Each structure stands twice: as structure tokens, then as C-alpha cells.
């Protein structure tokens, strides 16, 4: 396995965040933009802990960074650590090993798939909150209308 890409949140999305935008919330009782981005960062650990994969922490005990560039840097470091750990610790055969994930048996390959889909889901929420915060949305699958 080479060139493992386990995360689906392009860095250029996070690079557009500002300190003020981190507080953007869609409605009372929902996560802020900063909380969503941090949730994705710490989800690497919370999801993959069930598999025995070891990699560097993103320091979830410190809470959501108040600085947008620090939040972005921590996500990038965590995502890169996950990629290195998968490449270094797992093989094609390892991806078929089943683990107890939230009360179900999942192959590790499925766990990686769920991690990516989880990020895609929250990436959509992040872009909605970015729009509400008045930020220019970067293209994810090509140019966005904001970039024209």
C-alpha cells in the first residue's frame, strides 16, 4: 500500500477559515465551524483507536484551537500521521482484519472508508458555515462559483 489517502478534507478549505469564522454556528445547539473542524481532527483518533493503529495525537485534550491556522495545522498533522501509520502498520491483508467498532464488526478497510465518508459529510457542513460566515468557498471537486 503506497500513497494512502485517508482524509477527505482538503487543506485549502481549512486555509480559508478566519478566527471570527470559527464561531459561526448554523443554529443554537449545533457545532460551530471551529468545533466541526476540530471534531474531524480528533475523530481520526476516536474512530481508529478501535483498530489498534498507533499515530500522533492531535492534542484533543486542549480543546478547539482559537486560531484558525493552528486548527488547520493540527488537522493536517493528524491526517498525515494517519496516512503514515496506515502505510507503515497495515498491509492489504490487514485491511481485512475485523475489529469491534461501536458494537459492530468492521474490516479495517471499511473503517477507513467510514472515516473518509464521515469527513465528506462534515466537509459539507463546514462549507455551509463558511458561506454563512461570508468566506469565499474554495473548489473541492473543481472551481466553485465563488472563485470566478
PDB file of C-alpha atoms in Angstrom:
ATOM      1  CA  UNK A   1       0.000   0.000   0.000  1.00  0.00           C
ATOM      2  CA  UNK A   2       1.515   3.297  -1.048  1.00  0.00           C
ATOM      3  CA  UNK A   3       0.180   6.824  -1.155  1.00  0.00           C
ATOM      4  CA  UNK A   4      -2.614   6.145   1.348  1.00  0.00           C
ATOM      5  CA  UNK A   5      -5.141   8.992   1.416  1.00  0.00           C
ATOM      6  CA  UNK A   6      -7.378   8.526   4.435  1.00  0.00           C
ATOM      7  CA  UNK A   7      -8.801  12.010   4.842  1.00  0.00           C
ATOM      8  CA  UNK A   8     -11.242  13.885   2.679  1.00  0.00           C
ATOM      9  CA  UNK A   9     -10.996  17.469   3.913  1.00  0.00           C
ATOM     10  CA  UNK A  10      -8.761  19.372   1.505  1.00  0.00           C
ATOM     11  CA  UNK A  11      -6.412  21.726   3.325  1.00  0.00           C
ATOM     12  CA  UNK A  12      -7.430  24.612   1.078  1.00  0.00           C
ATOM     13  CA  UNK A  13     -10.871  24.509   2.749  1.00  0.00           C
ATOM     14  CA  UNK A  14      -9.385  24.974   6.214  1.00  0.00           C
ATOM     15  CA  UNK A  15      -6.921  27.593   4.970  1.00  0.00           C
ATOM     16  CA  UNK A  16      -9.872  29.909   4.241  1.00  0.00           C
ATOM     17  CA  UNK A  17     -11.050  29.927   7.868  1.00  0.00           C
ATOM     18  CA  UNK A  18     -10.580  33.023   9.990  1.00  0.00           C
ATOM     19  CA  UNK A  19     -10.595  33.467  13.760  1.00  0.00           C
ATOM     20  CA  UNK A  20     -14.037  35.106  13.543  1.00  0.00           C
ATOM     21  CA  UNK A  21     -15.440  32.361  11.293  1.00  0.00           C
ATOM     22  CA  UNK A  22     -14.596  29.667  13.846  1.00  0.00           C
ATOM     23  CA  UNK A  23     -17.556  30.909  15.929  1.00  0.00           C
ATOM     24  CA  UNK A  24     -20.070  30.637  13.035  1.00  0.00           C
ATOM     25  CA  UNK A  25     -22.953  28.382  14.033  1.00  0.00           C
ATOM     26  CA  UNK A  26     -25.875  27.288  11.860  1.00  0.00           C
ATOM     27  CA  UNK A  27     -28.300  27.472  14.823  1.00  0.00           C
ATOM     28  CA  UNK A  28     -28.295  27.294  18.606  1.00  0.00           C
ATOM     29  CA  UNK A  29     -27.353  23.877  19.909  1.00  0.00           C
ATOM     30  CA  UNK A  30     -25.249  22.948  16.857  1.00  0.00           C
ATOM     31  CA  UNK A  31     -21.482  22.866  16.492  1.00  0.00           C
ATOM     32  CA  UNK A  32     -19.607  25.968  15.465  1.00  0.00           C
ATOM     33  CA  UNK A  33     -17.409  25.930  12.377  1.00  0.00           C
ATOM     34  CA  UNK A  34     -14.372  25.588  14.618  1.00  0.00           C
ATOM     35  CA  UNK A  35     -15.959  22.741  16.574  1.00  0.00           C
ATOM     36  CA  UNK A  36     -16.768  20.886  13.338  1.00  0.00           C
ATOM     37  CA  UNK A  37     -13.224  21.218  12.032  1.00  0.00           C
ATOM     38  CA  UNK A  38     -11.817  20.114  15.399  1.00  0.00           C
ATOM     39  CA  UNK A  39     -14.279  17.197  15.523  1.00  0.00           C
ATOM     40  CA  UNK A  40     -12.778  15.921  12.264  1.00  0.00           C
ATOM     41  CA  UNK A  41      -9.274  16.250  13.678  1.00  0.00           C
ATOM     42  CA  UNK A  42      -9.985  14.300  16.862  1.00  0.00           C
ATOM     43  CA  UNK A  43     -12.181  11.770  15.023  1.00  0.00           C
ATOM     44  CA  UNK A  44      -9.038  10.298  13.490  1.00  0.00           C
ATOM     45  CA  UNK A  45      -8.145   9.059  16.970  1.00  0.00           C
ATOM     46  CA  UNK A  46     -11.643   8.238  18.227  1.00  0.00           C
ATOM     47  CA  UNK A  47     -12.511   6.110  15.192  1.00  0.00           C
ATOM     48  CA  UNK A  48      -9.131   4.460  14.630  1.00  0.00           C
ATOM     49  CA  UNK A  49      -8.470   3.690  18.305  1.00  0.00           C
ATOM     50  CA  UNK A  50     -10.721   0.654  17.846  1.00  0.00           C
ATOM     51  CA  UNK A  51      -8.285  -0.801  15.302  1.00  0.00           C
ATOM     52  CA  UNK A  52      -5.063  -0.643  17.288  1.00  0.00           C
ATOM     53  CA  UNK A  53      -3.478   1.744  14.777  1.00  0.00           C
ATOM     54  CA  UNK A  54      -0.973   3.984  16.543  1.00  0.00           C
ATOM     55  CA  UNK A  55      -0.170   7.544  15.457  1.00  0.00           C
ATOM     56  CA  UNK A  56       0.479  11.000  16.875  1.00  0.00           C
ATOM     57  CA  UNK A  57      -2.297  12.711  18.829  1.00  0.00           C
ATOM     58  CA  UNK A  58      -3.788  15.977  17.632  1.00  0.00           C
ATOM     59  CA  UNK A  59      -3.999  17.063  21.323  1.00  0.00           C
ATOM     60  CA  UNK A  60      -7.799  16.850  21.772  1.00  0.00           C
ATOM     61  CA  UNK A  61      -7.434  17.467  25.499  1.00  0.00           C
ATOM     62  CA  UNK A  62      -6.517  21.075  24.740  1.00  0.00           C
ATOM     63  CA  UNK A  63      -9.887  21.778  23.147  1.00  0.00           C
ATOM     64  CA  UNK A  64     -10.698  23.633  19.943  1.00  0.00           C
ATOM     65  CA  UNK A  65      -7.829  25.915  18.933  1.00  0.00           C
ATOM     66  CA  UNK A  66      -8.883  29.571  18.847  1.00  0.00           C
ATOM     67  CA  UNK A  67      -6.526  30.283  15.999  1.00  0.00           C
ATOM     68  CA  UNK A  68      -7.690  29.147  12.551  1.00  0.00           C
ATOM     69  CA  UNK A  69      -4.162  28.466  11.315  1.00  0.00           C
ATOM     70  CA  UNK A  70      -3.394  26.307  14.368  1.00  0.00           C
ATOM     71  CA  UNK A  71      -6.598  24.339  13.833  1.00  0.00           C
ATOM     72  CA  UNK A  72      -5.667  23.793  10.191  1.00  0.00           C
ATOM     73  CA  UNK A  73      -2.114  22.771  11.098  1.00  0.00           C
ATOM     74  CA  UNK A  74      -3.340  20.255  13.686  1.00  0.00           C
ATOM     75  CA  UNK A  75      -5.764  18.688  11.193  1.00  0.00           C
ATOM     76  CA  UNK A  76      -3.003  18.401   8.585  1.00  0.00           C
ATOM     77  CA  UNK A  77      -0.602  16.872  11.125  1.00  0.00           C
ATOM     78  CA  UNK A  78      -3.206  14.364  12.305  1.00  0.00           C
ATOM     79  CA  UNK A  79      -4.252  13.377   8.769  1.00  0.00           C
ATOM     80  CA  UNK A  80      -0.615  12.944   7.743  1.00  0.00           C
ATOM     81  CA  UNK A  81       0.078  10.850  10.862  1.00  0.00           C
ATOM     82  CA  UNK A  82      -2.880   8.601   9.993  1.00  0.00           C
ATOM     83  CA  UNK A  83      -1.582   8.132   6.446  1.00  0.00           C
ATOM     84  CA  UNK A  84       1.931   7.289   7.642  1.00  0.00           C
ATOM     85  CA  UNK A  85       0.588   4.896  10.279  1.00  0.00           C
ATOM     86  CA  UNK A  86      -1.630   3.031   7.805  1.00  0.00           C
ATOM     87  CA  UNK A  87       1.238   2.717   5.319  1.00  0.00           C
ATOM     88  CA  UNK A  88       3.671   1.604   7.995  1.00  0.00           C
ATOM     89  CA  UNK A  89       1.490  -0.675  10.076  1.00  0.00           C
ATOM     90  CA  UNK A  90      -1.084  -2.205   7.750  1.00  0.00           C
ATOM     91  CA  UNK A  91      -0.925  -4.356   4.639  1.00  0.00           C
ATOM     92  CA  UNK A  92      -3.570  -5.364   2.138  1.00  0.00           C
ATOM     93  CA  UNK A  93      -4.255  -8.385   4.370  1.00  0.00           C
ATOM     94  CA  UNK A  94      -4.539  -6.144   7.453  1.00  0.00           C
ATOM     95  CA  UNK A  95      -7.364  -4.231   5.772  1.00  0.00           C
ATOM     96  CA  UNK A  96      -9.477  -7.383   6.008  1.00  0.00           C
ATOM     97  CA  UNK A  97      -8.928  -7.803   9.768  1.00  0.00           C
ATOM     98  CA  UNK A  98     -12.176  -7.230  11.655  1.00  0.00           C
ATOM     99  CA  UNK A  99     -12.399  -5.009  14.733  1.00  0.00           C
ATOM    100  CA  UNK A 100     -15.243  -4.165  17.111  1.00  0.00           C
ATOM    101  CA  UNK A 101     -16.240  -0.671  16.060  1.00  0.00           C
ATOM    102  CA  UNK A 102     -19.092   0.852  18.051  1.00  0.00           C
ATOM    103  CA  UNK A 103     -20.632  -2.574  18.694  1.00  0.00           C
ATOM    104  CA  UNK A 104     -20.293  -3.910  15.129  1.00  0.00           C
ATOM    105  CA  UNK A 105     -17.576  -5.922  13.365  1.00  0.00           C
ATOM    106  CA  UNK A 106     -15.906  -3.902  10.620  1.00  0.00           C
ATOM    107  CA  UNK A 107     -12.996  -4.785   8.395  1.00  0.00           C
ATOM    108  CA  UNK A 108     -10.249  -2.183   8.749  1.00  0.00           C
ATOM    109  CA  UNK A 109     -10.686  -1.230   5.099  1.00  0.00           C
ATOM    110  CA  UNK A 110     -14.319  -0.411   5.875  1.00  0.00           C
ATOM    111  CA  UNK A 111     -13.246   1.609   8.907  1.00  0.00           C
ATOM    112  CA  UNK A 112     -11.018   3.746   6.657  1.00  0.00           C
ATOM    113  CA  UNK A 113     -13.909   4.142   4.222  1.00  0.00           C
ATOM    114  CA  UNK A 114     -16.216   5.255   7.053  1.00  0.00           C
ATOM    115  CA  UNK A 115     -13.564   7.718   8.245  1.00  0.00           C
ATOM    116  CA  UNK A 116     -13.453   9.298   4.780  1.00  0.00           C
ATOM    117  CA  UNK A 117     -17.264   9.366   4.404  1.00  0.00           C
ATOM    118  CA  UNK A 118     -17.534  10.911   7.881  1.00  0.00           C
ATOM    119  CA  UNK A 119     -15.215  13.679   6.725  1.00  0.00           C
ATOM    120  CA  UNK A 120     -17.121  14.222   3.481  1.00  0.00           C
ATOM    121  CA  UNK A 121     -20.340  14.583   5.495  1.00  0.00           C
ATOM    122  CA  UNK A 122     -18.840  17.188   7.826  1.00  0.00           C
ATOM    123  CA  UNK A 123     -16.964  18.900   4.991  1.00  0.00           C
ATOM    124  CA  UNK A 124     -20.382  19.726   3.515  1.00  0.00           C
ATOM    125  CA  UNK A 125     -21.466  21.216   6.833  1.00  0.00           C
ATOM    126  CA  UNK A 126     -18.233  23.198   7.015  1.00  0.00           C
ATOM    127  CA  UNK A 127     -18.812  24.744   3.589  1.00  0.00           C
ATOM    128  CA  UNK A 128     -22.359  25.783   4.577  1.00  0.00           C
ATOM    129  CA  UNK A 129     -20.986  27.504   7.670  1.00  0.00           C
ATOM    130  CA  UNK A 130     -18.213  29.097   5.624  1.00  0.00           C
ATOM    131  CA  UNK A 131     -20.818  30.595   3.303  1.00  0.00           C
ATOM    132  CA  UNK A 132     -22.801  31.901   6.301  1.00  0.00           C
ATOM    133  CA  UNK A 133     -19.577  33.427   7.683  1.00  0.00           C
ATOM    134  CA  UNK A 134     -19.059  35.296   4.393  1.00  0.00           C
ATOM    135  CA  UNK A 135     -15.956  33.353   3.386  1.00  0.00           C
ATOM    136  CA  UNK A 136     -15.082  32.569  -0.214  1.00  0.00           C
ATOM    137  CA  UNK A 137     -15.692  28.864  -0.800  1.00  0.00           C
ATOM    138  CA  UNK A 138     -12.805  27.061  -2.431  1.00  0.00           C
ATOM    139  CA  UNK A 139     -13.438  24.476  -5.086  1.00  0.00           C
ATOM    140  CA  UNK A 140     -13.397  20.934  -3.774  1.00  0.00           C
ATOM    141  CA  UNK A 141     -14.175  18.974  -6.969  1.00  0.00           C
ATOM    142  CA  UNK A 142     -13.240  21.788  -9.307  1.00  0.00           C
ATOM    143  CA  UNK A 143     -13.699  25.553  -9.130  1.00  0.00           C
ATOM    144  CA  UNK A 144     -16.514  26.956  -7.009  1.00  0.00           C
ATOM    145  CA  UNK A 145     -18.803  29.741  -8.206  1.00  0.00           C
ATOM    146  CA  UNK A 146     -17.124  31.983  -5.591  1.00  0.00           C
ATOM    147  CA  UNK A 147     -13.774  31.664  -7.351  1.00  0.00           C
ATOM    148  CA  UNK A 148     -14.915  33.063 -10.693  1.00  0.00           C
TER     149      UNK A 148
END
